[in-house]
Amino acid sequence: MAASGGNVMERIVALCKRRGFIFPSSEIYGGINGFWDYGPLGVELKRNLKDAWWKDMVHAREDMVGLDCSIIMHPQVWKCSGHYDLFCDLMVDCRACKARFRADQLKDMQCPMKPSKHPGEHDRCDLTEPREFNLMFESYAGAVKDEENRVFLRPETAQGIFVNFKNVCDSTRVRIPFGIAQIGKSFRNEITPRNFTFRSREFEQMEIEFFCHPGESARWYEYWRDVRLRWYTDLGLTSRKLRLREHGKDELSHYSCGTSDIEYAFPFLAEGDFGELEGIAHRGDFDLRSHMEGKLVARDGKLVPDLDEQGKPKYKGSGRDLTYYDDERKERFIPHVIEPSAGADRGTLAFICEAYTVDESRPSPELMRFHPRLAPIKAAVFPLVNKDGLPEIAEPIYRAIRQRWPAQYDAKASIGKRYARMDEAGTPYCFTIDGQTKEDGTVTVRDRDTGAQTRIDKTRVVEFLAEKLGL
Ligand code: ATP
């Protein structure tokens, strides 16, 4: 049974720290708000998630290519994309405790300075008027810290794909419809990072921009919405905590004719609340046109150039031709774009929460039921005792497994403790070599989820794992 209840998140965070999934960044100096480090198990888990995405979305498909862009790009990219002007949250300051908050999250925030007068809620304190706060981190490229040299850390990986659209078309044999995929770090100076890794200031995204003919974009939007939802369920997010939510017309950006979020009911959220794992957006031709013509705004349902007070374009585009000539249709057009944009850290966190199980009937009640593709360690090998010729049988079995999958060898502590450690790491199978192995050549296989033990011939271990893991 999956765990539920108020302190579940605390227990998950504690397990992540204890077993080396996730640590607070720079912890020995007290940590830094909104930044996290992945420990030895966490790095494998997150890498497995990213590898699964890359394999399923890029390698397994004939209509997708990959890309890896720089984090810092020409500042004009962010002016034309709209991030420079619009990528803002409203923030307010509490005059009592001097803390800063996102205006839309005030209700959940306690004011430590006024707990008695106002039942701890900031929305009843002495607050400043809401002000806009741009979420992009700034830096300077070059020795001089002036406006000329001001640059931004990307707040999304998507723009790197749009500005390389022409390069990819010119250097590969892709034909529309096709997609470009990218995994990489993004940075947002979130006003109130919180909920473990859910809202961080540095995080990783897995993004696809799928380019298609405008007449086919509605169909591709539905296709991608379904494909992406199925990807999560195939990897084990099967509970009712996962859902797809179609945005209402009033929630859509001016250029979008459809957006859906894949959401998960994280244990740190209130009952009935969901948090976004991935957004799938129909972006029309907004991005390619903006990088071609300059920043656009919507007027009377149409995209028009954003003009300054003198009536000149506020931000100039690249002036490059980002149209596409379809030689089958004999038609030139600006492709429409469907964007499935996922967070690798939020995904990892959702799989951690889903996997976390407490079964009080077991000697060690906490276990992580990861899908075999995601499990950081696929198998463990234990000689029951570290003598009597058992290590000599166990070691070659362990070496054979390691040739194909990450595995661990453990000859110390009681067998119960060794199983418990592997349960917490989410290792699907443990093989124990005991006295009977010397007699009949069989080893015990223990299944993480059921705790059931069976015996198989020691020569069949790798074959058994290949079959069970499906890897
Ligand atoms: P939110 O509304 O939660 O701030 P968003 O709608 O701004 O998210 P997008 O801009 O659509 O998010 O980014 C795509 C994905 O990137 C999100 O679905 C999420 O998985 C991830 N992501 C965005 N911001 C963060 C963050 N601060 N920390 C971790 N992951 C993030």
CSV table of C-alpha atoms in Angstrom, one decimal, residues 380-402 407-411 418 431-434 437-438 443 458 461:
chain,number,residue,atom,x,y,z
A,380,ALA,CA,22.1,-7.0,-5.1
A,381,VAL,CA,24.1,-10.1,-4.3
A,382,PHE,CA,24.6,-11.3,-0.8
A,383,PRO,CA,26.7,-14.3,0.5
A,384,LEU,CA,24.7,-15.3,3.6
A,385,VAL,CA,27.9,-15.4,5.6
A,386,ASN,CA,31.2,-13.9,4.7
A,387,LYS,CA,33.0,-17.3,4.9
A,388,ASP,CA,32.6,-21.1,4.2
A,389,GLY,CA,33.2,-20.6,0.5
A,390,LEU,CA,30.1,-18.5,-0.1
A,391,PRO,CA,31.9,-15.3,-1.2
A,392,GLU,CA,33.7,-17.4,-3.8
A,393,ILE,CA,30.3,-18.3,-5.3
A,394,ALA,CA,28.7,-14.9,-4.9
A,395,GLU,CA,31.4,-12.7,-6.4
A,396,PRO,CA,31.3,-14.2,-10.0
A,397,ILE,CA,27.5,-13.9,-10.0
A,398,TYR,CA,27.8,-10.3,-8.9
A,399,ARG,CA,30.4,-9.6,-11.6
A,400,ALA,CA,28.2,-11.1,-14.3
A,401,ILE,CA,25.3,-8.9,-13.3
A,402,ARG,CA,27.4,-5.8,-13.2
A,407,ALA,CA,24.4,-3.8,-8.9
A,408,GLN,CA,25.6,-4.0,-5.3
A,409,TYR,CA,27.5,-6.6,-3.4
A,410,ASP,CA,27.1,-6.7,0.4
A,411,ALA,CA,28.6,-9.3,2.7
A,418,ARG,CA,20.8,-6.0,3.9
A,431,PHE,CA,20.2,-12.8,-4.7
A,432,THR,CA,21.4,-14.7,-1.6
A,433,ILE,CA,24.0,-17.4,-1.7
A,434,ASP,CA,23.8,-19.8,1.2
A,437,THR,CA,23.9,-23.2,-3.0
A,438,LYS,CA,27.0,-25.4,-2.4
A,443,VAL,CA,20.4,-19.2,-5.0
A,458,LYS,CA,22.9,-19.8,-10.1
A,461,VAL,CA,20.6,-15.3,-12.6
